[in-house]
Amino acid sequence: MKTMINDRTLSYIRFNEDHIKKSELDAYVKAVKMCGADYIELGTAAAKLIDADDYSEQYILNVRSAYDLGFCAVMRFAYVTIPFSCAEWIEKVPDDQPVIIEAPVDEYSAIPILLYLRRFTFIKRVAAVRLTGIMGDSVEALVKWCRKNYFTPVDICPLNTMLTGASDAVAASEAGAPMLTLSFGRGYYYTSMEQYLIDLHINRRAVIKADVIKAICVASLLFTDIFGMLPAGLAGIIDGTADTMTAVFDVESGVMYRPYRALKRQKAEPHEGTVERRIKSLGLELEIETAIIDMLKKVDFSFYKEITKRNIID
């Protein structure tokens, strides 16, 4: 079963609406879809700039306010996402509009929250449940449990605050998750879509198609122009020889993690110390000089002062 990929970058990253070209934004969306995204999730700011005849084919609206609710009332999308904390909004969404409800979870609370959602009548209106959080080693077991025990499709949105997002996304995909939500260009909080694609192909021992590599490059350049920052994948390549890697900011705790690369320790070049220079300045024959230096090294130069004080050269 194919895993559907949602890209949520345009739903939460701010950009200057007055200085962005619609053609540039459309080109970016096209490139991200060429990378492998099936749906593009938008905030209302991005939705107003996207040039599309039918939003219901490939766009998701991220609903976070009453204004967003009004927007989806006049425009139909493939899905609208609503946070679990605002579940009562589902009743205000048009009946013909599929809904994804988003709940924050961790590896321990995911299944209890899924079971808890079954108690509400609005679950009948929900097309998918998005689980956003750090899944840990249990993500594969979670997906398998959902496939056997949960009727509503589950959308996995792994966070990358502990640098495990890409591996969690790969594990969920390989386990047969019906949906994955990622974020192109983002290396912290949400999981990088391009990093997921690279890791997935490495895990499968497969070669990334040339058109996908080209799409990643095009999307990266457009991402830089639109958001004024380097995408995570491109930043990792450019900064590949630096001592430090791209910083990871944990929004929840307010802590910035800056992991360091392990550097290969170079062999220390032999150097001439103060004692050796002093011995060589005495004017001894080379063989005697070398023998004395070797002997002093064995005793850690502990009595070099005694030698240099005595006049042993006649």
XYZ file of N, CA, C and O in Angstrom, residues 66-256:
764
model
N -11.069 31.221 13.453
C -12.408 31.382 12.881
C -12.316 31.869 11.433
O -13.147 31.510 10.591
N -11.312 32.677 11.150
C -11.115 33.154 9.780
C -10.853 31.983 8.836
O -11.369 31.932 7.713
N -10.022 31.044 9.289
C -9.731 29.858 8.474
C -11.004 29.046 8.230
O -11.196 28.504 7.136
N -11.848 28.943 9.254
C -13.107 28.214 9.100
C -13.977 28.853 8.018
O -14.587 28.156 7.204
N -14.013 30.164 8.003
C -14.791 30.857 6.985
C -14.219 30.643 5.597
O -14.968 30.542 4.610
N -12.903 30.531 5.514
C -12.246 30.329 4.219
C -12.603 28.973 3.627
O -12.875 28.844 2.440
N -12.612 27.920 4.485
C -12.931 26.589 3.973
C -14.429 26.420 3.715
O -14.851 25.457 3.079
N -15.239 27.376 4.209
C -16.675 27.315 3.950
C -17.005 27.731 2.518
O -18.018 27.320 1.962
N -16.131 28.553 1.926
C -16.381 29.032 0.560
C -15.454 28.386 -0.461
O -15.616 28.592 -1.660
N -14.471 27.631 0.013
C -13.506 26.993 -0.875
C -13.312 25.540 -0.430
O -13.074 25.272 0.739
N -13.450 24.601 -1.348
C -13.331 23.191 -0.967
C -11.898 22.705 -1.161
O -11.284 22.937 -2.199
N -11.403 22.008 -0.143
C -10.049 21.464 -0.165
C -10.106 19.936 -0.103
O -11.145 19.359 0.221
N -8.973 19.324 -0.395
C -8.905 17.865 -0.289
C -9.165 17.444 1.159
O -9.881 16.471 1.412
N -8.581 18.209 2.107
C -8.814 18.001 3.540
C -8.668 19.350 4.242
O -8.050 20.274 3.708
N -9.224 19.449 5.428
C -8.887 20.544 6.343
C -8.407 19.896 7.631
O -8.940 18.871 8.060
N -7.364 20.466 8.224
C -6.845 19.930 9.484
C -7.313 20.812 10.637
O -7.236 22.048 10.560
N -7.773 20.169 11.692
C -8.260 20.867 12.881
C -7.599 20.253 14.109
O -7.574 19.031 14.252
N -7.028 21.074 14.997
C -6.399 20.525 16.209
C -7.435 19.891 17.130
O -8.580 20.347 17.200
N -7.041 18.855 17.833
C -7.938 18.148 18.742
C -8.507 19.078 19.806
O -9.648 18.933 20.237
N -7.724 20.082 20.207
C -8.192 21.035 21.219
C -9.349 21.897 20.713
O -10.062 22.512 21.508
N -9.541 21.933 19.403
C -10.645 22.705 18.800
C -11.605 21.783 18.048
O -12.163 22.160 17.004
N -11.789 20.587 18.555
C -12.595 19.578 17.857
C -14.029 20.031 17.595
O -14.664 19.581 16.644
N -14.543 20.953 18.421
C -15.928 21.423 18.223
C -16.086 22.170 16.906
O -17.209 22.323 16.408
N -14.991 22.610 16.323
C -15.061 23.306 15.040
C -15.510 22.384 13.909
O -15.965 22.853 12.865
N -15.342 21.094 14.103
C -15.705 20.140 13.039
C -17.160 20.320 12.633
O -17.517 20.180 11.456
N -18.024 20.647 13.593
C -19.441 20.836 13.280
C -19.681 22.028 12.358
O -20.717 22.101 11.685
N -18.745 22.969 12.318
C -18.904 24.160 11.486
C -18.303 23.992 10.087
O -18.439 24.877 9.243
N -17.634 22.865 9.873
C -17.054 22.584 8.564
C -18.137 21.995 7.665
O -18.928 21.155 8.120
N -18.214 22.412 6.401
C -19.225 21.855 5.485
C -19.178 20.331 5.449
O -18.109 19.720 5.551
N -20.339 19.714 5.317
C -20.441 18.252 5.383
C -19.636 17.543 4.301
O -19.179 16.411 4.501
N -19.475 18.199 3.159
C -18.751 17.560 2.059
C -17.239 17.798 2.130
O -16.510 17.445 1.211
N -16.768 18.388 3.247
C -15.346 18.698 3.405
C -14.671 17.690 4.331
O -14.942 17.655 5.527
N -13.789 16.807 3.811
C -13.080 15.841 4.667
C -12.209 16.539 5.707
O -11.593 17.562 5.426
N -12.172 15.963 6.904
C -11.454 16.571 8.022
C -10.349 15.642 8.516
O -10.543 14.426 8.640
N -9.201 16.235 8.816
C -8.122 15.538 9.524
C -8.006 16.186 10.902
O -7.804 17.396 11.000
N -8.162 15.408 11.949
C -8.009 15.955 13.296
C -6.601 15.634 13.777
O -6.113 14.509 13.625
N -5.931 16.640 14.333
C -4.520 16.514 14.714
C -4.369 16.496 16.229
O -4.833 17.402 16.923
N -3.710 15.450 16.732
C -3.531 15.297 18.178
C -2.050 15.132 18.520
O -1.349 14.346 17.871
N -1.563 15.867 19.517
C -0.175 15.682 19.970
C -0.045 14.399 20.790
O -0.871 14.144 21.670
N 0.969 13.603 20.502
C 1.144 12.321 21.194
C 2.629 12.073 21.440
O 3.492 12.806 20.967
N 2.902 11.004 22.190
C 4.253 10.460 22.271
C 4.127 8.943 22.147
O 3.042 8.420 21.892
N 5.220 8.227 22.334
C 5.187 6.787 22.124
C 4.279 6.057 23.120
O 3.868 4.922 22.868
N 3.964 6.688 24.249
C 3.135 6.036 25.254
C 1.655 6.399 25.127
O 0.785 5.608 25.500
N 1.371 7.592 24.621
C -0.016 8.066 24.614
C -0.744 7.880 23.290
O -1.946 8.122 23.215
N -0.056 7.469 22.237
C -0.667 7.408 20.912
C -1.905 6.509 20.874
O -2.994 6.937 20.464
N -1.760 5.273 21.308
C -2.894 4.341 21.260
C -4.015 4.761 22.220
O -5.194 4.736 21.833
N -3.721 5.147 23.483
C -4.803 5.629 24.350
C -5.578 6.802 23.753
O -6.812 6.865 23.886
N -4.895 7.727 23.078
C -5.594 8.863 22.478
C -6.463 8.404 21.314
O -7.598 8.883 21.134
N -5.984 7.461 20.527
C -6.799 6.925 19.433
C -8.074 6.267 19.964
O -9.165 6.452 19.411
N -7.922 5.524 21.045
C -9.095 4.886 21.646
C -10.029 5.925 22.261
O -11.262 5.788 22.208
N -9.455 6.973 22.835
C -10.259 8.039 23.437
C -11.094 8.761 22.376
O -12.247 9.121 22.616
N -10.533 8.960 21.184
C -11.246 9.659 20.116
C -12.497 8.898 19.664
O -13.448 9.498 19.155
N -12.483 7.603 19.837
C -13.639 6.796 19.437
C -14.898 7.136 20.231
O -16.008 6.852 19.786
N -14.723 7.752 21.379
C -15.866 8.046 22.243
C -16.698 9.213 21.713
O -17.838 9.391 22.124
N -16.127 10.013 20.815
C -16.812 11.222 20.353
C -17.584 10.964 19.059
O -17.121 10.217 18.187
N -18.723 11.594 18.947
C -19.549 11.414 17.741
C -18.908 12.052 16.514
O -19.156 11.613 15.394
N -18.043 13.077 16.726
C -17.440 13.738 15.574
C -16.477 12.836 14.808
O -16.067 13.149 13.696
N -16.088 11.701 15.407
C -15.165 10.798 14.739
C -15.749 10.297 13.415
O -15.013 9.940 12.492
N -17.081 10.327 13.298
C -17.716 9.906 12.043
C -17.411 10.874 10.909
O -17.472 10.498 9.739
N -17.123 12.125 11.271
C -16.808 13.143 10.277
C -15.321 13.186 9.930
O -14.903 13.917 9.025
N -14.519 12.445 10.670
C -13.062 12.526 10.523
C -12.584 11.542 9.461
O -12.844 10.341 9.539
N -11.871 12.069 8.468
C -11.332 11.230 7.391
C -10.003 10.600 7.779
O -9.622 9.554 7.252
N -9.260 11.246 8.690
C -7.979 10.714 9.161
C -7.620 11.367 10.484
O -8.047 12.492 10.773
N -6.855 10.645 11.295
C -6.349 11.167 12.568
C -4.851 11.359 12.424
O -4.118 10.402 12.135
N -4.395 12.587 12.617
C -2.961 12.873 12.520
C -2.351 12.825 13.915
O -2.783 13.548 14.827
N -1.344 11.996 14.073
C -0.622 11.886 15.338
C 0.702 12.616 15.193
O 1.565 12.210 14.420
N 0.863 13.706 15.942
C 2.061 14.536 15.850
C 2.883 14.393 17.126
O 2.397 14.698 18.218
N 4.117 13.912 16.987
C 4.948 13.751 18.166
C 6.173 12.912 17.893
O 6.484 12.578 16.740
N 6.885 12.583 18.956
C 8.063 11.722 18.876
C 7.609 10.294 19.112
O 7.147 9.947 20.198
N 7.714 9.463 18.091
C 7.173 8.103 18.163
C 8.138 7.100 18.790
O 7.733 6.104 19.361
N 9.435 7.347 18.636
C 10.412 6.431 19.220
C 10.433 5.081 18.518
O 10.009 4.931 17.373
N 10.914 4.080 19.244
C 11.059 2.743 18.661
C 9.724 2.058 18.414
O 9.670 1.013 17.763
N 8.630 2.623 18.942
C 7.331 1.964 18.850
C 6.538 2.341 17.607
O 5.412 1.887 17.432
N 7.111 3.179 16.706
C 6.338 3.660 15.565
C 5.893 2.519 14.649
O 4.759 2.495 14.161
N 6.748 1.542 14.438
C 6.386 0.409 13.578
C 5.251 -0.396 14.198
O 4.278 -0.753 13.517
N 5.364 -0.668 15.500
C 4.300 -1.399 16.192
C 3.003 -0.608 16.206
O 1.912 -1.176 16.071
N 3.094 0.721 16.349
C 1.912 1.583 16.347
C 1.178 1.498 15.013
O -0.051 1.340 14.977
N 1.926 1.592 13.919
C 1.303 1.535 12.587
C 0.633 0.187 12.367
O -0.488 0.109 11.851
N 1.300 -0.882 12.764
C 0.726 -2.216 12.587
C -0.536 -2.383 13.432
O -1.513 -3.007 12.993
N -0.526 -1.831 14.633
C -1.711 -1.901 15.493
C -2.865 -1.149 14.843
O -4.008 -1.624 14.851
N -2.583 0.036 14.315
C -3.631 0.849 13.674
C -4.239 0.133 12.476
O -5.460 0.179 12.261
N -3.414 -0.524 11.713
C -3.922 -1.221 10.515
C -4.858 -2.365 10.888
O -5.781 -2.684 10.148
N -4.629 -2.968 12.059
C -5.455 -4.104 12.471
C -6.663 -3.692 13.309
O -7.706 -4.350 13.256
N -6.533 -2.593 14.057
C -7.545 -2.292 15.068
C -8.271 -0.953 14.908
O -9.221 -0.701 15.646
N -7.828 -0.119 13.976
C -8.413 1.220 13.894
C -8.985 1.442 12.498
O -8.274 1.349 11.493
N -10.262 1.751 12.457
C -10.935 1.901 11.172
C -10.534 3.195 10.462
O -10.322 3.215 9.254
N -10.402 4.288 11.200
C -10.041 5.577 10.609
C -8.562 5.585 10.245
O -7.715 5.216 11.069
N -8.200 6.003 9.023
C -6.782 6.082 8.638
C -5.998 6.992 9.574
O -6.514 8.005 10.050
N -4.761 6.618 9.841
C -3.905 7.379 10.751
C -2.775 8.024 9.958
O -2.098 7.374 9.161
N -2.604 9.319 10.195
C -1.560 10.116 9.548
C -0.446 10.341 10.563
O -0.672 10.936 11.617
N 0.771 9.867 10.259
C 1.908 9.998 11.170
C 2.688 11.262 10.832
O 3.143 11.447 9.707
N 2.831 12.139 11.828
C 3.623 13.371 11.665
C 4.734 13.369 12.710
O 4.566 13.900 13.813
N 5.883 12.755 12.404
C 6.951 12.643 13.402
C 7.684 13.969 13.599
O 8.021 14.660 12.640
N 7.930 14.317 14.854
C 8.714 15.512 15.159
C 10.205 15.165 15.163
O 10.588 14.013 15.379
N 11.018 16.196 14.945
C 12.460 15.978 14.863
C 13.217 16.671 15.998
O 14.401 16.937 15.886
N 12.533 16.959 17.092
C 13.181 17.662 18.198
C 14.264 16.826 18.873
O 15.146 17.371 19.533
N 14.201 15.509 18.702
C 15.236 14.630 19.246
C 16.083 14.017 18.141
O 16.761 13.002 18.328
N 16.020 14.620 16.934
C 16.800 14.194 15.770
C 16.453 12.781 15.310
O 17.278 12.083 14.721
N 15.208 12.350 15.561
C 14.789 10.999 15.175
C 13.659 11.029 14.140
O 13.123 9.988 13.799
N 13.308 12.223 13.660
C 12.154 12.354 12.789
C 12.247 11.549 11.510
O 11.303 10.843 11.133
N 13.377 11.634 10.808
C 13.525 10.934 9.533
C 13.463 9.426 9.713
O 12.819 8.717 8.926
N 14.112 8.915 10.757
C 14.094 7.471 10.987
C 12.695 7.000 11.369
O 12.256 5.919 10.972
N 11.960 7.818 12.147
C 10.578 7.476 12.493
C 9.694 7.463 11.249
O 8.830 6.594 11.092
N 9.913 8.434 10.351
C 9.121 8.514 9.126
C 9.387 7.304 8.226
O 8.457 6.725 7.651
N 10.651 6.913 8.115
C 11.002 5.746 7.304
C 10.376 4.483 7.891
O 9.809 3.658 7.170
N 10.459 4.338 9.215
C 9.889 3.167 9.878
C 8.382 3.105 9.673
O 7.819 2.034 9.409
N 7.706 4.262 9.760
C 6.260 4.299 9.562
C 5.893 3.940 8.131
O 4.943 3.190 7.882
N 6.663 4.455 7.183
C 6.401 4.154 5.770
C 6.599 2.674 5.475
O 5.780 2.052 4.793
N 7.681 2.112 5.988
C 7.966 0.695 5.740
C 6.950 -0.216 6.414
O 6.720 -1.340 5.974
N 6.330 0.276 7.501
C 5.310 -0.517 8.202
C 3.944 -0.423 7.524
O 3.017 -1.128 7.919
N 3.837 0.477 6.530
C 2.579 0.576 5.789
C 1.648 1.670 6.264
O 0.425 1.556 6.113
N 2.194 2.764 6.832
C 1.352 3.878 7.263
C 0.612 4.461 6.060
O 1.220 4.697 5.017
N -0.696 4.694 6.179
C -1.449 5.230 5.038
C -1.067 6.663 4.682
O -1.126 7.051 3.516
N -0.634 7.464 5.691
C -0.279 8.852 5.440
C 0.912 9.268 6.293
O 1.072 8.791 7.424
N 1.739 10.157 5.728
C 2.858 10.756 6.452
C 2.812 12.262 6.228
O 2.608 12.711 5.096
N 3.019 13.034 7.267
C 3.086 14.486 7.124
C 4.491 14.956 7.464
O 4.981 14.729 8.573
N 5.126 15.601 6.498
C 6.509 16.061 6.636
C 6.568 17.544 6.287
O 5.539 18.172 6.038
N 7.777 18.088 6.252
C 7.922 19.518 5.971
C 9.209 19.753 5.187
O 10.307 19.607 5.731
N 9.062 20.090 3.923
C 10.245 20.311 3.082
C 11.080 21.470 3.642
O 10.561 22.518 4.014
N 12.374 21.239 3.705
C 13.290 22.293 4.096
C 13.483 22.496 5.580
O 14.303 23.324 5.986
N 12.758 21.750 6.412
C 12.831 21.978 7.854
C 13.593 20.844 8.542
O 13.231 19.686 8.406
N 14.636 21.202 9.273
C 15.417 20.199 9.968
C 15.131 20.145 11.447
O 15.702 19.331 12.157
N 14.271 21.032 11.936
C 13.940 21.011 13.362
C 12.438 21.140 13.541
O 11.733 21.628 12.676
N 11.965 20.687 14.665
C 10.555 20.531 15.013
C 9.912 19.514 14.080
O 9.839 18.338 14.402
N 9.442 19.928 12.908
C 8.897 18.941 11.973
C 10.044 18.264 11.218
O 11.189 18.719 11.245
N 9.715 17.181 10.533
C 10.741 16.365 9.887
C 10.932 16.768 8.434
O 9.965 16.948 7.693
N 12.176 16.865 8.029
C 12.531 17.261 6.675
C 12.061 16.226 5.649
O 12.386 15.043 5.756
N 11.340 16.690 4.650
C 10.856 15.798 3.608
C 12.011 15.261 2.761
O 12.057 14.070 2.424
N 12.970 16.137 2.430
C 14.089 15.686 1.590
C 14.975 14.691 2.331
O 15.505 13.747 1.735
N 15.132 14.882 3.663
C 15.921 13.933 4.436
C 15.225 12.580 4.501
O 15.873 11.526 4.434
N 13.906 12.599 4.615
C 13.137 11.352 4.598
C 13.334 10.606 3.286
O 13.548 9.388 3.277
N 13.285 11.323 2.164
C 13.446 10.685 0.855
C 14.823 10.039 0.727
O 14.952 8.915 0.230
N 15.846 10.756 1.186
C 17.205 10.216 1.113
C 17.344 8.977 1.981
O 17.854 7.930 1.546
N 16.863 9.072 3.227
C 16.980 7.936 4.154
C 16.158 6.738 3.689
O 16.573 5.583 3.870
N 14.995 6.999 3.095
C 14.147 5.911 2.612
C 14.854 5.129 1.507
O 14.833 3.892 1.502
N 15.497 5.838 0.594
C 16.205 5.160 -0.489
C 17.434 4.423 0.021
O 17.771 3.338 -0.470
N 18.109 4.997 1.000
C 19.259 4.303 1.596
C 18.795 3.024 2.277
O 19.421 1.965 2.145
N 17.677 3.112 3.007
C 17.146 1.945 3.710
C 16.749 0.836 2.738
O 16.906 -0.356 3.031
N 16.248 1.233 1.578
C 15.819 0.259 0.568
C 16.933 -0.137 -0.394
O 16.709 -0.920 -1.319
N 18.125 0.432 -0.191
C 19.254 0.176 -1.086
C 18.879 0.503 -2.527
O 19.209 -0.223 -3.463
N 18.189 1.629 -2.695
C 17.709 2.037 -4.009
C 18.346 3.365 -4.402
O 18.802 4.137 -3.553
N 18.379 3.619 -5.709
C 18.937 4.866 -6.237
C 17.807 5.870 -6.445
O 16.765 5.534 -7.016
N 17.999 7.091 -5.972
C 16.993 8.135 -6.174
C 16.954 8.508 -7.649
O 17.997 8.719 -8.274
N 15.767 8.597 -8.205
C 15.618 8.935 -9.617
C 16.147 10.336 -9.894
O 16.056 11.231 -9.057
N 16.662 10.513 -11.106
C 17.264 11.795 -11.477
C 16.263 12.939 -11.403
O 16.608 14.049 -10.991
N 14.995 12.676 -11.792
C 14.002 13.756 -11.767
C 13.649 14.171 -10.333
O 13.320 15.337 -10.078
N 13.756 13.228 -9.379
C 13.513 13.560 -7.980
C 14.657 14.412 -7.432
O 14.427 15.398 -6.712
N 15.895 14.040 -7.771
C 17.055 14.829 -7.343
C 16.963 16.248 -7.903
O 17.201 17.236 -7.197
N 16.571 16.350 -9.173
C 16.415 17.670 -9.794
C 15.323 18.473 -9.083
O 15.486 19.671 -8.823
N 14.216 17.800 -8.753
C 13.108 18.471 -8.076
C 13.536 18.978 -6.695
O 13.145 20.077 -6.283
N 14.325 18.190 -5.966
C 14.815 18.610 -4.653
C 15.679 19.862 -4.781
O 15.569 20.805 -3.985
N 16.529 19.895 -5.811
C 17.397 21.056 -6.022
C 16.577 22.296 -6.371
O 16.814 23.389 -5.830
N 15.598 22.136 -7.272
C 14.756 23.272 -7.675
C 13.942 23.780 -6.486
O 13.868 24.988 -6.233
N 13.331 22.855 -5.742
C 12.536 23.239 -4.575
C 13.407 23.931 -3.522
O 12.964 24.874 -2.858
N 14.646 23.490 -3.376
C 15.553 24.091 -2.396
C 15.874 25.538 -2.754
O 15.894 26.424 -1.887
N 16.131 25.792 -4.021
C 16.443 27.155 -4.460
C 15.230 28.073 -4.293
O 15.359 29.216 -3.843
N 14.049 27.573 -4.652
C 12.831 28.370 -4.501
C 12.500 28.591 -3.029
O 12.029 29.666 -2.641
N 12.742 27.588 -2.196
C 12.543 27.705 -0.744
C 13.392 28.852 -0.197
O 12.926 29.650 0.620
N 14.637 28.928 -0.652
C 15.545 29.984 -0.196
C 15.015 31.358 -0.572
O 15.062 32.296 0.234
N 14.493 31.490 -1.786
C 13.965 32.783 -2.243
C 12.699 33.170 -1.488
O 12.511 34.338 -1.125
N 11.825 32.197 -1.253
C 10.521 32.487 -0.640
C 10.647 32.786 0.847
O 10.069 33.746 1.360
N 11.409 31.956 1.553
C 11.470 32.064 3.013
C 12.717 32.767 3.535
O 12.836 33.024 4.730
N 13.668 33.048 2.650
C 14.873 33.754 3.085
C 15.776 32.949 3.977
O 16.491 33.509 4.813
N 15.779 31.647 3.837
C 16.646 30.775 4.633
C 16.987 29.535 3.816
O 16.291 29.194 2.858
N 18.066 28.888 4.190
C 18.448 27.662 3.502
C 17.609 26.494 3.973
O 17.358 26.361 5.171
N 17.133 25.641 3.063
C 16.436 24.431 3.495
C 17.398 23.495 4.200
O 18.611 23.546 3.960
N 16.870 22.652 5.045
C 17.713 21.783 5.873
C 18.632 20.913 5.029
O 19.807 20.760 5.342
N 18.105 20.333 3.954
C 18.917 19.462 3.119
C 20.076 20.176 2.475
O 21.212 19.703 2.482
N 19.834 21.368 1.922
C 20.880 22.140 1.264
C 21.885 22.664 2.274
O 23.079 22.691 2.014
N 21.404 23.079 3.449
C 22.296 23.583 4.493
C 23.266 22.491 4.932
O 24.436 22.758 5.198
N 22.776 21.245 4.993
C 23.634 20.137 5.392
C 24.738 19.873 4.398
O 25.849 19.485 4.753
N 24.438 20.094 3.097
C 25.450 19.880 2.057
C 26.481 20.992 2.077
O 27.684 20.762 2.032
N 25.999 22.255 2.131
C 26.899 23.398 2.124
C 27.794 23.396 3.349
O 28.980 23.714 3.289
N 27.239 22.993 4.498
C 27.971 23.016 5.758
C 28.617 21.669 6.054
O 28.941 21.359 7.179
N 28.799 20.865 5.009
C 29.255 19.498 5.211
C 30.641 19.364 5.798
O 30.965 18.364 6.423
N 31.504 20.382 5.584
C 32.867 20.287 6.091
C 33.067 21.053 7.384
O 34.161 21.094 7.921
N 32.006 21.677 7.882
C 32.134 22.467 9.109
C 32.204 21.576 10.338
O 31.773 20.428 10.320
N 32.759 22.126 11.422
C 32.862 21.362 12.663
C 31.493 21.109 13.279
O 31.263 20.099 13.918
N 30.574 22.061 13.103
C 29.250 21.916 13.687
C 28.209 21.736 12.612
O 28.348 22.232 11.504
N 27.142 21.010 12.927
C 26.037 20.810 12.007
C 24.956 21.837 12.302
O 25.045 22.606 13.254
N 23.904 21.846 11.461
C 22.815 22.794 11.622
C 22.174 22.649 13.002
O 21.879 21.558 13.457
N 21.964 23.786 13.648
C 21.376 23.758 14.986
C 19.935 23.271 14.929
O 19.233 23.490 13.955
N 19.520 22.591 15.993
C 18.153 22.095 16.104
C 17.498 22.791 17.279
O 17.991 22.708 18.406
N 16.389 23.486 17.017
C 15.721 24.253 18.068
C 14.482 23.515 18.537
O 13.591 23.211 17.746
N 14.435 23.189 19.813
C 13.285 22.536 20.415
C 12.314 23.619 20.878
O 12.542 24.289 21.884
N 11.241 23.803 20.123
C 10.289 24.867 20.415
C 9.629 24.675 21.769
O 9.355 25.627 22.505
N 9.361 23.437 22.134
C 8.642 23.158 23.384
C 9.457 23.557 24.607
O 8.936 24.137 25.556
N 10.740 23.256 24.580
C 11.576 23.532 25.752
C 12.354 24.838 25.630
O 12.866 25.353 26.614
N 12.435 25.376 24.409
C 13.201 26.600 24.199
C 14.694 26.374 24.186
O 15.485 27.308 24.314
N 15.124 25.121 23.988
C 16.550 24.783 24.011
C 17.034 24.576 22.587
O 16.372 23.929 21.775
N 18.208 25.138 22.274
C 18.812 24.911 20.971
C 19.926 23.878 21.101
O 20.845 24.023 21.913
